[in-house]
C-alpha positions as YAML, in Angstrom:
chain: A
units: angstrom
residues:
- id: 1
  name: UNK
  ca: [159.12, -285.63, 108.47]
- id: 2
  name: UNK
  ca: [159.15, -284.31, 112.03]
- id: 3
  name: UNK
  ca: [156.31, -285.42, 114.28]
- id: 4
  name: UNK
  ca: [155.48, -281.77, 114.90]
- id: 5
  name: UNK
  ca: [155.06, -280.95, 111.20]
- id: 6
  name: UNK
  ca: [153.17, -284.17, 110.59]
- id: 7
  name: UNK
  ca: [150.76, -283.18, 113.35]
- id: 8
  name: UNK
  ca: [150.22, -279.78, 111.70]
- id: 9
  name: UNK
  ca: [149.39, -281.42, 108.39]
- id: 10
  name: UNK
  ca: [147.03, -283.86, 110.05]
- id: 11
  name: UNK
  ca: [145.30, -280.95, 111.75]
- id: 12
  name: UNK
  ca: [144.73, -279.28, 108.38]
- id: 13
  name: UNK
  ca: [143.54, -282.56, 106.87]
- id: 14
  name: UNK
  ca: [140.99, -282.83, 109.65]
- id: 15
  name: UNK
  ca: [139.87, -279.23, 109.10]
- id: 16
  name: UNK
  ca: [139.36, -279.89, 105.39]
- id: 17
  name: UNK
  ca: [137.43, -283.06, 106.17]
- id: 18
  name: UNK
  ca: [135.12, -281.51, 108.77]
- id: 19
  name: UNK
  ca: [134.52, -277.95, 107.57]
- id: 20
  name: UNK
  ca: [131.90, -276.83, 105.09]
- id: 21
  name: UNK
  ca: [134.14, -275.30, 102.42]
- id: 22
  name: UNK
  ca: [132.55, -272.39, 100.54]
- id: 23
  name: UNK
  ca: [135.62, -270.48, 99.32]
- id: 24
  name: UNK
  ca: [134.97, -270.10, 95.60]
- id: 25
  name: UNK
  ca: [138.61, -270.52, 94.58]
- id: 26
  name: UNK
  ca: [139.15, -273.79, 96.45]
- id: 27
  name: UNK
  ca: [138.40, -277.41, 95.65]
- id: 28
  name: UNK
  ca: [139.49, -280.94, 96.55]
- id: 29
  name: UNK
  ca: [141.80, -282.79, 94.16]
- id: 30
  name: UNK
  ca: [141.68, -286.51, 93.44]
- id: 31
  name: UNK
  ca: [144.00, -289.07, 94.98]
- id: 32
  name: UNK
  ca: [145.66, -289.43, 91.57]
- id: 33
  name: UNK
  ca: [146.55, -285.72, 91.50]
- id: 34
  name: UNK
  ca: [147.99, -285.96, 95.01]
- id: 35
  name: UNK
  ca: [150.05, -289.03, 94.07]
- id: 36
  name: UNK
  ca: [151.61, -287.29, 91.07]
- id: 37
  name: UNK
  ca: [152.34, -284.13, 93.07]
- id: 38
  name: UNK
  ca: [154.36, -286.26, 95.47]
- id: 39
  name: UNK
  ca: [156.23, -288.17, 92.76]
- id: 40
  name: UNK
  ca: [159.92, -288.29, 91.79]
- id: 41
  name: UNK
  ca: [159.24, -285.65, 89.13]
- id: 42
  name: UNK
  ca: [159.84, -283.02, 91.81]
- id: 43
  name: UNK
  ca: [163.55, -283.92, 91.56]
- id: 44
  name: UNK
  ca: [163.97, -282.92, 87.89]
- id: 45
  name: UNK
  ca: [165.13, -279.58, 86.55]
- id: 46
  name: UNK
  ca: [163.89, -278.89, 83.02]
- id: 47
  name: UNK
  ca: [164.43, -275.26, 82.08]
- id: 48
  name: UNK
  ca: [163.25, -274.56, 78.56]
- id: 49
  name: UNK
  ca: [160.72, -276.49, 76.50]
- id: 50
  name: UNK
  ca: [160.34, -279.95, 74.95]
- id: 51
  name: UNK
  ca: [162.52, -280.12, 71.85]
- id: 52
  name: UNK
  ca: [159.62, -281.02, 69.56]
- id: 53
  name: UNK
  ca: [157.64, -277.88, 70.38]
- id: 54
  name: UNK
  ca: [157.02, -275.80, 67.26]
- id: 55
  name: UNK
  ca: [156.96, -272.32, 68.77]
- id: 56
  name: UNK
  ca: [160.56, -271.53, 67.85]
- id: 57
  name: UNK
  ca: [162.11, -272.37, 71.23]
- id: 58
  name: UNK
  ca: [165.61, -273.76, 71.72]
- id: 59
  name: UNK
  ca: [164.76, -276.90, 73.70]
- id: 60
  name: UNK
  ca: [165.89, -277.75, 77.24]
- id: 61
  name: UNK
  ca: [168.93, -276.38, 79.04]
- id: 62
  name: UNK
  ca: [169.51, -279.58, 81.05]
- id: 63
  name: UNK
  ca: [170.18, -283.17, 80.05]
- id: 64
  name: UNK
  ca: [168.04, -286.12, 81.03]
- id: 65
  name: UNK
  ca: [164.76, -284.50, 79.99]
- id: 66
  name: UNK
  ca: [163.46, -287.14, 77.58]
- id: 67
  name: UNK
  ca: [160.84, -288.40, 80.07]
- id: 68
  name: UNK
  ca: [159.64, -284.99, 81.23]
- id: 69
  name: UNK
  ca: [159.52, -283.82, 77.59]
- id: 70
  name: UNK
  ca: [156.99, -286.56, 76.93]
- id: 71
  name: UNK
  ca: [154.97, -285.63, 80.01]
- id: 72
  name: UNK
  ca: [154.85, -281.92, 79.16]
- id: 73
  name: UNK
  ca: [153.85, -282.56, 75.54]
- id: 74
  name: UNK
  ca: [151.12, -284.91, 76.71]
- id: 75
  name: UNK
  ca: [149.90, -282.30, 79.19]
- id: 76
  name: UNK
  ca: [149.66, -279.69, 76.42]
- id: 77
  name: UNK
  ca: [147.76, -282.10, 74.17]
- id: 78
  name: UNK
  ca: [145.29, -282.95, 76.93]
- id: 79
  name: UNK
  ca: [144.46, -279.34, 77.74]
- id: 80
  name: UNK
  ca: [143.77, -278.61, 74.08]
- id: 81
  name: UNK
  ca: [141.43, -281.60, 74.18]
- id: 82
  name: UNK
  ca: [139.66, -280.27, 77.30]
- id: 83
  name: UNK
  ca: [138.76, -277.02, 75.55]
- id: 84
  name: UNK
  ca: [138.43, -278.41, 71.99]
- id: 85
  name: UNK
  ca: [140.95, -275.94, 70.68]
- id: 86
  name: UNK
  ca: [143.96, -275.71, 68.40]
- id: 87
  name: UNK
  ca: [145.39, -272.78, 70.37]
- id: 88
  name: UNK
  ca: [148.98, -272.97, 71.51]
- id: 89
  name: UNK
  ca: [149.21, -273.79, 75.23]
- id: 90
  name: UNK
  ca: [151.96, -273.22, 77.77]
- id: 91
  name: UNK
  ca: [151.55, -275.40, 80.87]
- id: 92
  name: UNK
  ca: [154.53, -274.06, 82.83]
- id: 93
  name: UNK
  ca: [153.11, -271.05, 84.78]
- id: 94
  name: UNK
  ca: [153.40, -271.68, 88.51]
- id: 95
  name: UNK
  ca: [150.12, -269.88, 89.23]
- id: 96
  name: UNK
  ca: [147.36, -267.82, 87.70]
- id: 97
  name: UNK
  ca: [149.21, -264.65, 88.69]
- id: 98
  name: UNK
  ca: [152.36, -265.88, 86.94]
- id: 99
  name: UNK
  ca: [150.28, -266.71, 83.88]
- id: 100
  name: UNK
  ca: [148.85, -263.19, 83.80]
- id: 101
  name: UNK
  ca: [152.28, -261.65, 84.29]
- id: 102
  name: UNK
  ca: [153.70, -263.61, 81.37]
- id: 103
  name: UNK
  ca: [150.64, -262.87, 79.23]
- id: 104
  name: UNK
  ca: [151.11, -259.14, 79.74]
- id: 105
  name: UNK
  ca: [154.85, -259.40, 79.12]
- id: 106
  name: UNK
  ca: [154.23, -261.21, 75.83]
- id: 107
  name: UNK
  ca: [152.38, -258.36, 74.11]
- id: 108
  name: UNK
  ca: [152.85, -255.23, 76.22]
- id: 109
  name: UNK
  ca: [155.62, -252.97, 77.38]
- id: 110
  name: UNK
  ca: [155.66, -251.09, 80.71]
- id: 111
  name: UNK
  ca: [153.38, -248.08, 80.62]
- id: 112
  name: UNK
  ca: [150.97, -249.55, 78.08]
- id: 113
  name: UNK
  ca: [147.27, -249.23, 78.83]
- id: 114
  name: UNK
  ca: [145.08, -252.12, 79.97]
- id: 115
  name: UNK
  ca: [141.30, -251.82, 80.28]
- id: 116
  name: UNK
  ca: [139.99, -254.23, 82.90]
- id: 117
  name: UNK
  ca: [137.53, -254.81, 85.74]
- id: 118
  name: UNK
  ca: [138.31, -253.10, 89.04]
- id: 119
  name: UNK
  ca: [139.00, -255.25, 92.11]
- id: 120
  name: UNK
  ca: [136.04, -253.77, 94.00]
- id: 121
  name: UNK
  ca: [133.72, -254.67, 91.14]
- id: 122
  name: UNK
  ca: [134.83, -258.29, 91.00]
- id: 123
  name: UNK
  ca: [138.22, -258.20, 89.29]
- id: 124
  name: UNK
  ca: [141.49, -259.71, 90.51]
- id: 125
  name: UNK
  ca: [144.64, -258.23, 92.02]
- id: 126
  name: UNK
  ca: [146.50, -258.96, 88.79]
- id: 127
  name: UNK
  ca: [143.92, -257.01, 86.79]
- id: 128
  name: UNK
  ca: [145.44, -253.68, 87.74]
- id: 129
  name: UNK
  ca: [145.34, -253.25, 91.50]
- id: 130
  name: UNK
  ca: [147.69, -250.46, 92.56]
- id: 131
  name: UNK
  ca: [149.42, -252.75, 95.07]
- id: 132
  name: UNK
  ca: [150.11, -255.42, 92.43]
- id: 133
  name: UNK
  ca: [152.72, -255.64, 89.65]
- id: 134
  name: UNK
  ca: [149.93, -255.08, 87.11]
- id: 135
  name: UNK
  ca: [149.01, -251.71, 88.58]
- id: 136
  name: UNK
  ca: [152.64, -250.74, 89.04]
- id: 137
  name: UNK
  ca: [153.88, -251.66, 85.55]
- id: 138
  name: UNK
  ca: [150.93, -250.65, 83.38]
- id: 139
  name: UNK
  ca: [148.56, -247.76, 83.01]
- id: 140
  name: UNK
  ca: [145.21, -249.11, 84.11]
- id: 141
  name: UNK
  ca: [141.74, -248.02, 83.12]
- id: 142
  name: UNK
  ca: [138.67, -249.72, 84.56]
- id: 143
  name: UNK
  ca: [135.22, -250.27, 83.10]
- id: 144
  name: UNK
  ca: [132.23, -249.91, 85.38]
- id: 145
  name: UNK
  ca: [129.34, -252.09, 86.44]
- id: 146
  name: UNK
  ca: [125.67, -251.10, 86.39]
- id: 147
  name: UNK
  ca: [123.67, -250.33, 89.52]
- id: 148
  name: UNK
  ca: [122.90, -254.04, 89.96]
- id: 149
  name: UNK
  ca: [126.57, -255.03, 89.67]
- id: 150
  name: UNK
  ca: [126.59, -256.33, 86.08]
- id: 151
  name: UNK
  ca: [129.28, -255.35, 83.58]
- id: 152
  name: UNK
  ca: [128.32, -252.19, 81.71]
- id: 153
  name: UNK
  ca: [129.31, -253.09, 78.14]
- id: 154
  name: UNK
  ca: [128.43, -249.61, 76.92]
- id: 155
  name: UNK
  ca: [130.97, -248.27, 79.40]
- id: 156
  name: UNK
  ca: [133.54, -250.80, 78.16]
- id: 157
  name: UNK
  ca: [133.05, -249.43, 74.67]
- id: 158
  name: UNK
  ca: [133.21, -245.79, 75.77]
- id: 159
  name: UNK
  ca: [136.34, -246.32, 77.83]
- id: 160
  name: UNK
  ca: [138.02, -248.26, 75.01]
- id: 161
  name: UNK
  ca: [137.30, -245.52, 72.50]
- id: 162
  name: UNK
  ca: [138.57, -242.86, 74.90]
- id: 163
  name: UNK
  ca: [141.77, -244.44, 76.22]
- id: 164
  name: UNK
  ca: [142.65, -246.67, 73.23]
- id: 165
  name: UNK
  ca: [144.16, -249.48, 75.33]
- id: 166
  name: UNK
  ca: [146.74, -251.89, 74.02]
- id: 167
  name: UNK
  ca: [144.89, -254.73, 75.77]
- id: 168
  name: UNK
  ca: [141.32, -255.31, 76.97]
- id: 169
  name: UNK
  ca: [140.92, -257.88, 79.73]
- id: 170
  name: UNK
  ca: [137.78, -259.88, 80.53]
- id: 171
  name: UNK
  ca: [137.65, -262.06, 83.61]
- id: 172
  name: UNK
  ca: [136.97, -261.83, 87.30]
- id: 173
  name: UNK
  ca: [137.44, -263.40, 90.70]
- id: 174
  name: UNK
  ca: [134.08, -262.40, 92.13]
- id: 175
  name: UNK
  ca: [131.54, -261.97, 89.33]
- id: 176
  name: UNK
  ca: [128.46, -264.16, 89.17]
- id: 177
  name: UNK
  ca: [127.17, -263.54, 85.64]
- id: 178
  name: UNK
  ca: [128.14, -264.85, 82.20]
- id: 179
  name: UNK
  ca: [130.83, -262.91, 80.40]
- id: 180
  name: UNK
  ca: [129.95, -261.77, 76.89]
- id: 181
  name: UNK
  ca: [133.23, -262.63, 75.20]
- id: 182
  name: UNK
  ca: [131.89, -261.77, 71.76]
- id: 183
  name: UNK
  ca: [131.06, -258.23, 72.90]
- id: 184
  name: UNK
  ca: [134.52, -257.78, 74.41]
- id: 185
  name: UNK
  ca: [136.17, -259.16, 71.26]
- id: 186
  name: UNK
  ca: [134.22, -256.79, 69.04]
- id: 187
  name: UNK
  ca: [135.21, -253.78, 71.16]
- id: 188
  name: UNK
  ca: [138.86, -254.83, 71.25]
- id: 189
  name: UNK
  ca: [138.97, -255.25, 67.49]
- id: 190
  name: UNK
  ca: [137.34, -251.86, 66.96]
- id: 191
  name: UNK
  ca: [140.16, -250.07, 68.82]
- id: 192
  name: UNK
  ca: [143.03, -252.31, 67.70]
- id: 193
  name: UNK
  ca: [143.62, -253.85, 71.13]
- id: 194
  name: UNK
  ca: [144.61, -257.36, 72.07]
- id: 195
  name: UNK
  ca: [141.77, -259.24, 73.75]
- id: 196
  name: UNK
  ca: [142.75, -261.30, 76.78]
- id: 197
  name: UNK
  ca: [140.54, -263.50, 78.97]
- id: 198
  name: UNK
  ca: [141.37, -264.63, 82.48]
- id: 199
  name: UNK
  ca: [138.98, -267.56, 82.93]
- id: 200
  name: UNK
  ca: [140.55, -268.88, 86.14]
- id: 201
  name: UNK
  ca: [137.25, -269.12, 88.00]
- id: 202
  name: UNK
  ca: [135.00, -270.32, 85.20]
- id: 203
  name: UNK
  ca: [137.38, -272.63, 83.31]
- id: 204
  name: UNK
  ca: [135.62, -275.76, 84.55]
- id: 205
  name: UNK
  ca: [132.30, -274.35, 83.39]
- id: 206
  name: UNK
  ca: [133.76, -273.54, 79.97]
- id: 207
  name: UNK
  ca: [135.11, -277.08, 79.70]
- id: 208
  name: UNK
  ca: [131.71, -278.59, 80.56]
- id: 209
  name: UNK
  ca: [129.69, -276.24, 78.35]
- id: 210
  name: UNK
  ca: [128.08, -274.33, 81.21]
- id: 211
  name: UNK
  ca: [129.64, -271.02, 80.20]
- id: 212
  name: UNK
  ca: [130.35, -269.60, 76.71]
- id: 213
  name: UNK
  ca: [133.89, -270.28, 75.51]
- id: 214
  name: UNK
  ca: [136.45, -267.54, 74.80]
- id: 215
  name: UNK
  ca: [138.34, -269.77, 72.34]
- id: 216
  name: UNK
  ca: [138.22, -268.40, 68.83]
- id: 217
  name: UNK
  ca: [137.58, -264.89, 70.19]
- id: 218
  name: UNK
  ca: [140.43, -264.07, 72.57]
- id: 219
  name: UNK
  ca: [144.05, -263.59, 71.54]
- id: 220
  name: UNK
  ca: [145.32, -264.84, 74.91]
- id: 221
  name: UNK
  ca: [143.54, -266.89, 77.58]
- id: 222
  name: UNK
  ca: [144.88, -267.61, 81.04]
- id: 223
  name: UNK
  ca: [143.54, -269.85, 83.76]
- id: 224
  name: UNK
  ca: [144.43, -271.62, 86.95]
- id: 225
  name: UNK
  ca: [144.14, -275.40, 87.09]
- id: 226
  name: UNK
  ca: [142.53, -275.58, 90.51]
- id: 227
  name: UNK
  ca: [139.21, -273.84, 91.34]
- id: 228
  name: UNK
  ca: [136.50, -275.32, 89.09]
- id: 229
  name: UNK
  ca: [139.00, -277.43, 87.13]
- id: 230
  name: UNK
  ca: [139.70, -279.35, 90.36]
- id: 231
  name: UNK
  ca: [143.39, -279.86, 89.63]
- id: 232
  name: UNK
  ca: [146.66, -278.85, 91.31]
- id: 233
  name: UNK
  ca: [147.46, -275.24, 92.07]
- id: 234
  name: UNK
  ca: [149.04, -273.81, 88.92]
- id: 235
  name: UNK
  ca: [148.43, -271.84, 85.75]
- id: 236
  name: UNK
  ca: [148.04, -272.22, 81.97]
- id: 237
  name: UNK
  ca: [148.29, -269.81, 79.06]
- id: 238
  name: UNK
  ca: [146.53, -270.40, 75.75]
- id: 239
  name: UNK
  ca: [147.10, -268.14, 72.77]
- id: 240
  name: UNK
  ca: [146.60, -267.90, 69.06]
- id: 241
  name: UNK
  ca: [149.40, -269.61, 67.17]
- id: 242
  name: UNK
  ca: [150.95, -266.37, 65.95]
- id: 243
  name: UNK
  ca: [151.64, -265.36, 69.59]
- id: 244
  name: UNK
  ca: [153.12, -268.71, 70.64]
- id: 245
  name: UNK
  ca: [156.78, -267.71, 70.52]
- id: 246
  name: UNK
  ca: [156.11, -264.46, 72.41]
- id: 247
  name: UNK
  ca: [154.12, -266.23, 75.12]
- id: 248
  name: UNK
  ca: [156.68, -269.01, 75.57]
- id: 249
  name: UNK
  ca: [159.51, -266.49, 75.81]
- id: 250
  name: UNK
  ca: [157.55, -264.45, 78.35]
- id: 251
  name: UNK
  ca: [157.19, -267.50, 80.59]
- id: 252
  name: UNK
  ca: [160.75, -268.77, 80.19]
- id: 253
  name: UNK
  ca: [163.14, -267.04, 80.40]
- id: 254
  name: UNK
  ca: [161.02, -263.91, 80.79]
- id: 255
  name: UNK
  ca: [159.40, -264.50, 84.16]
- id: 256
  name: UNK
  ca: [160.21, -268.01, 85.40]
- id: 257
  name: UNK
  ca: [163.09, -270.45, 85.67]
- id: 258
  name: UNK
  ca: [162.66, -274.19, 85.90]
- id: 259
  name: UNK
  ca: [159.13, -275.55, 85.48]
- id: 260
  name: UNK
  ca: [157.61, -277.69, 88.24]
- id: 261
  name: UNK
  ca: [157.43, -281.02, 86.46]
- id: 262
  name: UNK
  ca: [155.51, -282.78, 89.24]
- id: 263
  name: UNK
  ca: [152.85, -280.06, 89.00]
- id: 264
  name: UNK
  ca: [152.78, -280.25, 85.19]
- id: 265
  name: UNK
  ca: [152.17, -283.99, 85.43]
- id: 266
  name: UNK
  ca: [149.40, -283.35, 87.97]
- id: 267
  name: UNK
  ca: [147.92, -280.81, 85.54]
- id: 268
  name: UNK
  ca: [147.85, -283.59, 82.95]
- id: 269
  name: UNK
  ca: [145.92, -285.81, 85.37]
- id: 270
  name: UNK
  ca: [143.43, -282.98, 85.93]
- id: 271
  name: UNK
  ca: [143.03, -282.58, 82.18]
- id: 272
  name: UNK
  ca: [142.30, -286.29, 81.81]
- id: 273
  name: UNK
  ca: [139.65, -285.97, 84.51]
- id: 274
  name: UNK
  ca: [138.17, -282.84, 82.92]
- id: 275
  name: UNK
  ca: [137.58, -284.77, 79.67]
- id: 276
  name: UNK
  ca: [135.29, -287.26, 81.40]
- id: 277
  name: UNK
  ca: [131.50, -287.37, 81.46]
- id: 278
  name: UNK
  ca: [131.71, -287.52, 85.26]
- id: 279
  name: UNK
  ca: [133.44, -284.13, 85.31]
- id: 280
  name: UNK
  ca: [130.77, -282.56, 83.11]
- id: 281
  name: UNK
  ca: [128.06, -283.96, 85.41]
- id: 282
  name: UNK
  ca: [129.95, -282.55, 88.38]
- id: 283
  name: UNK
  ca: [130.09, -279.05, 86.89]
- id: 284
  name: UNK
  ca: [126.40, -279.16, 85.98]
- id: 285
  name: UNK
  ca: [125.69, -279.91, 89.66]
- id: 286
  name: UNK
  ca: [128.00, -277.11, 90.81]
- id: 287
  name: UNK
  ca: [125.94, -274.61, 88.81]
- id: 288
  name: UNK
  ca: [122.62, -276.00, 90.04]
- id: 289
  name: UNK
  ca: [123.87, -275.89, 93.62]
- id: 290
  name: UNK
  ca: [125.03, -272.30, 93.29]
- id: 291
  name: UNK
  ca: [121.67, -271.21, 91.90]
- id: 292
  name: UNK
  ca: [119.71, -273.01, 94.62]
- id: 293
  name: UNK
  ca: [121.80, -271.56, 97.44]
- id: 294
  name: UNK
  ca: [121.72, -268.07, 95.95]
- id: 295
  name: UNK
  ca: [117.94, -268.16, 95.58]
- id: 296
  name: UNK
  ca: [117.60, -269.26, 99.21]
- id: 297
  name: UNK
  ca: [119.58, -266.25, 100.39]
- id: 298
  name: UNK
  ca: [117.38, -263.98, 98.28]
- id: 299
  name: UNK
  ca: [114.30, -265.63, 99.81]
- id: 300
  name: UNK
  ca: [115.77, -264.97, 103.25]
- id: 301
  name: UNK
  ca: [116.01, -261.28, 102.41]
- id: 302
  name: UNK
  ca: [119.70, -260.85, 101.60]
- id: 303
  name: UNK
  ca: [121.07, -258.52, 98.95]
- id: 304
  name: UNK
  ca: [122.86, -260.64, 96.33]
- id: 305
  name: UNK
  ca: [125.10, -258.66, 93.98]
- id: 306
  name: UNK
  ca: [123.71, -258.78, 90.40]
- id: 307
  name: UNK
  ca: [120.51, -260.30, 91.82]
- id: 308
  name: UNK
  ca: [121.56, -263.88, 91.18]
- id: 309
  name: UNK
  ca: [124.21, -266.14, 89.66]
- id: 310
  name: UNK
  ca: [124.97, -267.94, 86.40]
- id: 311
  name: UNK
  ca: [128.05, -269.76, 87.63]
- id: 312
  name: UNK
  ca: [129.66, -271.34, 90.70]
- id: 313
  name: UNK
  ca: [129.71, -268.30, 92.99]
- id: 314
  name: UNK
  ca: [127.84, -265.25, 94.20]
- id: 315
  name: UNK
  ca: [128.38, -262.26, 96.49]
- id: 316
  name: UNK
  ca: [126.21, -261.17, 99.40]
- id: 317
  name: UNK
  ca: [126.20, -257.45, 100.21]
- id: 318
  name: UNK
  ca: [125.93, -257.23, 104.00]
- id: 319
  name: UNK
  ca: [125.54, -253.45, 104.18]
- id: 320
  name: UNK
  ca: [121.98, -253.46, 105.44]
- id: 321
  name: UNK
  ca: [122.83, -256.02, 108.14]
- id: 322
  name: UNK
  ca: [125.24, -253.60, 109.78]
- id: 323
  name: UNK
  ca: [127.95, -256.26, 109.76]
- id: 324
  name: UNK
  ca: [131.27, -256.41, 107.95]
- id: 325
  name: UNK
  ca: [132.46, -259.28, 105.82]
- id: 326
  name: UNK
  ca: [135.25, -259.90, 108.31]
- id: 327
  name: UNK
  ca: [132.80, -260.25, 111.20]
- id: 328
  name: UNK
  ca: [130.69, -262.77, 109.31]
- id: 329
  name: UNK
  ca: [133.72, -264.71, 108.06]
- id: 330
  name: UNK
  ca: [135.15, -265.03, 111.57]
- id: 331
  name: UNK
  ca: [131.81, -265.96, 113.14]
- id: 332
  name: UNK
  ca: [131.28, -268.69, 110.55]
- id: 333
  name: UNK
  ca: [134.79, -270.00, 111.14]
- id: 334
  name: UNK
  ca: [133.71, -270.76, 114.69]
- id: 335
  name: UNK
  ca: [130.86, -272.84, 113.26]
- id: 336
  name: UNK
  ca: [133.17, -274.69, 110.85]
- id: 337
  name: UNK
  ca: [131.81, -272.94, 107.76]
- id: 338
  name: UNK
  ca: [134.58, -271.41, 105.64]
- id: 339
  name: UNK
  ca: [134.10, -268.53, 103.21]
- id: 340
  name: UNK
  ca: [135.87, -265.24, 102.57]
- id: 341
  name: UNK
  ca: [135.12, -261.59, 103.09]
- id: 342
  name: UNK
  ca: [134.92, -259.71, 99.79]
- id: 343
  name: UNK
  ca: [134.55, -256.18, 98.50]
- id: 344
  name: UNK
  ca: [131.30, -255.30, 96.74]
- id: 345
  name: UNK
  ca: [130.60, -252.72, 94.00]
- id: 346
  name: UNK
  ca: [130.66, -249.26, 95.54]
- id: 347
  name: UNK
  ca: [132.67, -250.57, 98.49]
- id: 348
  name: UNK
  ca: [133.00, -248.11, 101.41]
- id: 349
  name: UNK
  ca: [135.03, -250.29, 103.78]
- id: 350
  name: UNK
  ca: [138.67, -251.35, 103.62]
- id: 351
  name: UNK
  ca: [139.74, -254.65, 102.01]
- id: 352
  name: UNK
  ca: [140.52, -255.86, 105.52]
- id: 353
  name: UNK
  ca: [136.88, -255.38, 106.57]
- id: 354
  name: UNK
  ca: [134.71, -255.33, 103.41]
- id: 355
  name: UNK
  ca: [130.95, -255.04, 103.08]
- id: 356
  name: UNK
  ca: [130.38, -258.49, 101.59]
- id: 357
  name: UNK
  ca: [131.20, -262.16, 101.51]
- id: 358
  name: UNK
  ca: [131.86, -264.46, 98.57]
- id: 359
  name: UNK
  ca: [130.33, -267.94, 98.43]
- id: 360
  name: UNK
  ca: [131.20, -270.76, 96.04]
- id: 361
  name: UNK
  ca: [129.83, -274.27, 95.58]
- id: 362
  name: UNK
  ca: [132.59, -276.15, 93.72]
- id: 363
  name: UNK
  ca: [134.35, -277.70, 96.73]
- id: 364
  name: UNK
  ca: [131.32, -279.02, 98.59]
- id: 365
  name: UNK
  ca: [129.85, -280.35, 95.35]
- id: 366
  name: UNK
  ca: [133.01, -282.46, 95.11]
- id: 367
  name: UNK
  ca: [132.06, -283.84, 98.53]
- id: 368
  name: UNK
  ca: [128.65, -284.81, 97.19]
- id: 369
  name: UNK
  ca: [126.45, -281.90, 98.26]
- id: 370
  name: UNK
  ca: [123.29, -281.29, 96.21]
- id: 371
  name: UNK
  ca: [120.76, -278.47, 96.18]
- id: 372
  name: UNK
  ca: [119.06, -279.42, 99.45]
- id: 373
  name: UNK
  ca: [122.39, -279.46, 101.27]
- id: 374
  name: UNK
  ca: [123.29, -275.98, 100.11]
- id: 375
  name: UNK
  ca: [119.86, -274.64, 101.05]
- id: 376
  name: UNK
  ca: [120.42, -276.07, 104.53]
- id: 377
  name: UNK
  ca: [123.83, -274.39, 104.76]
- id: 378
  name: UNK
  ca: [122.32, -271.07, 103.65]
- id: 379
  name: UNK
  ca: [119.92, -271.29, 106.55]
- id: 380
  name: UNK
  ca: [122.78, -272.07, 108.94]
- id: 381
  name: UNK
  ca: [124.62, -268.98, 107.71]
- id: 382
  name: UNK
  ca: [121.46, -266.92, 108.15]
- id: 383
  name: UNK
  ca: [121.14, -268.10, 111.76]
- id: 384
  name: UNK
  ca: [124.77, -267.19, 112.39]
- id: 385
  name: UNK
  ca: [124.31, -263.70, 110.96]
- id: 386
  name: UNK
  ca: [121.18, -263.12, 113.05]
- id: 387
  name: UNK
  ca: [122.98, -264.31, 116.19]
- id: 388
  name: UNK
  ca: [125.87, -262.00, 115.38]
- id: 389
  name: UNK
  ca: [123.52, -259.05, 114.86]
- id: 390
  name: UNK
  ca: [121.92, -259.73, 118.23]
- id: 391
  name: UNK
  ca: [125.31, -259.78, 119.93]
- id: 392
  name: UNK
  ca: [126.74, -256.55, 118.56]
...
């Protein structure tokens, strides 16, 4: 490694060590995850699937895969254990976006209709944004939120009955309330649609019992393995057994080539960790920390979208402060507090500016923060915003 590149990495390591990390989609992995990510497994090509998989696949397309076959099968077994499920699982997606792409490919054709949550209301780029493959390949319809930012389940039902989608999607990247999977499943069944859940943000909470589970209700479930699961960056797809062959084919050869075996092994480490009592205690603290910090912002007079939080994140609507999300994000960067600008329901500014910020508690809880620490940070952010208001 060149001394220049090593210095860059060290600089980032120092930033991660010193900054207060509040980006809801980030976390800090264990030393064991890092060790496996840097292992010899990165050298191995393994297109295809372990030969003992029962989803009708043809096995691997390269020799010398007996060791990685064992690792991938173990990884699959461990993730089923994490979520107490007998669903089929594919651990090969390189990311949450890849997982969603393959999930759509498995049951839809281009031009089919998906009913999902709009990006401005808390959804994700891959949930139908016009600049993303999902919005380009499929006909998108979006359900609305109520005046306080909560999902309007009556609107979900009305839209489903009107547009008769082939797939209804539940999941979000910036939504602070529990998702009613049973309500979504009932609506999907009533119109003959597949029901898919993207639980990337809340997967750790589902694993620890701090959020209702979509297993047994959804046909397809995707997630990332980082965020609240505190594993390597990557994706997973779970599905009912009757969709296993379609899902596997949609991942390989449908949308990916060789799987990243070092990442799959690191996913297995994360699954082992997620089965522990320590992980459950960690997630419980994440939720308590999020609630305490959110309530402090409300006490300080800020507008919190939905009026509170049930999970690891919340959004602050900065409209009445006169500031943009970008201004606040950049000012906090100077104070070594990291968060991200975010659109809010009814957004009037561009995605480059936004009217809100998103705050998450998973990463700093990993560093040992408790409620009092997050209340202190909320007050620091408040001081920064007031200073910024005075300066503009």
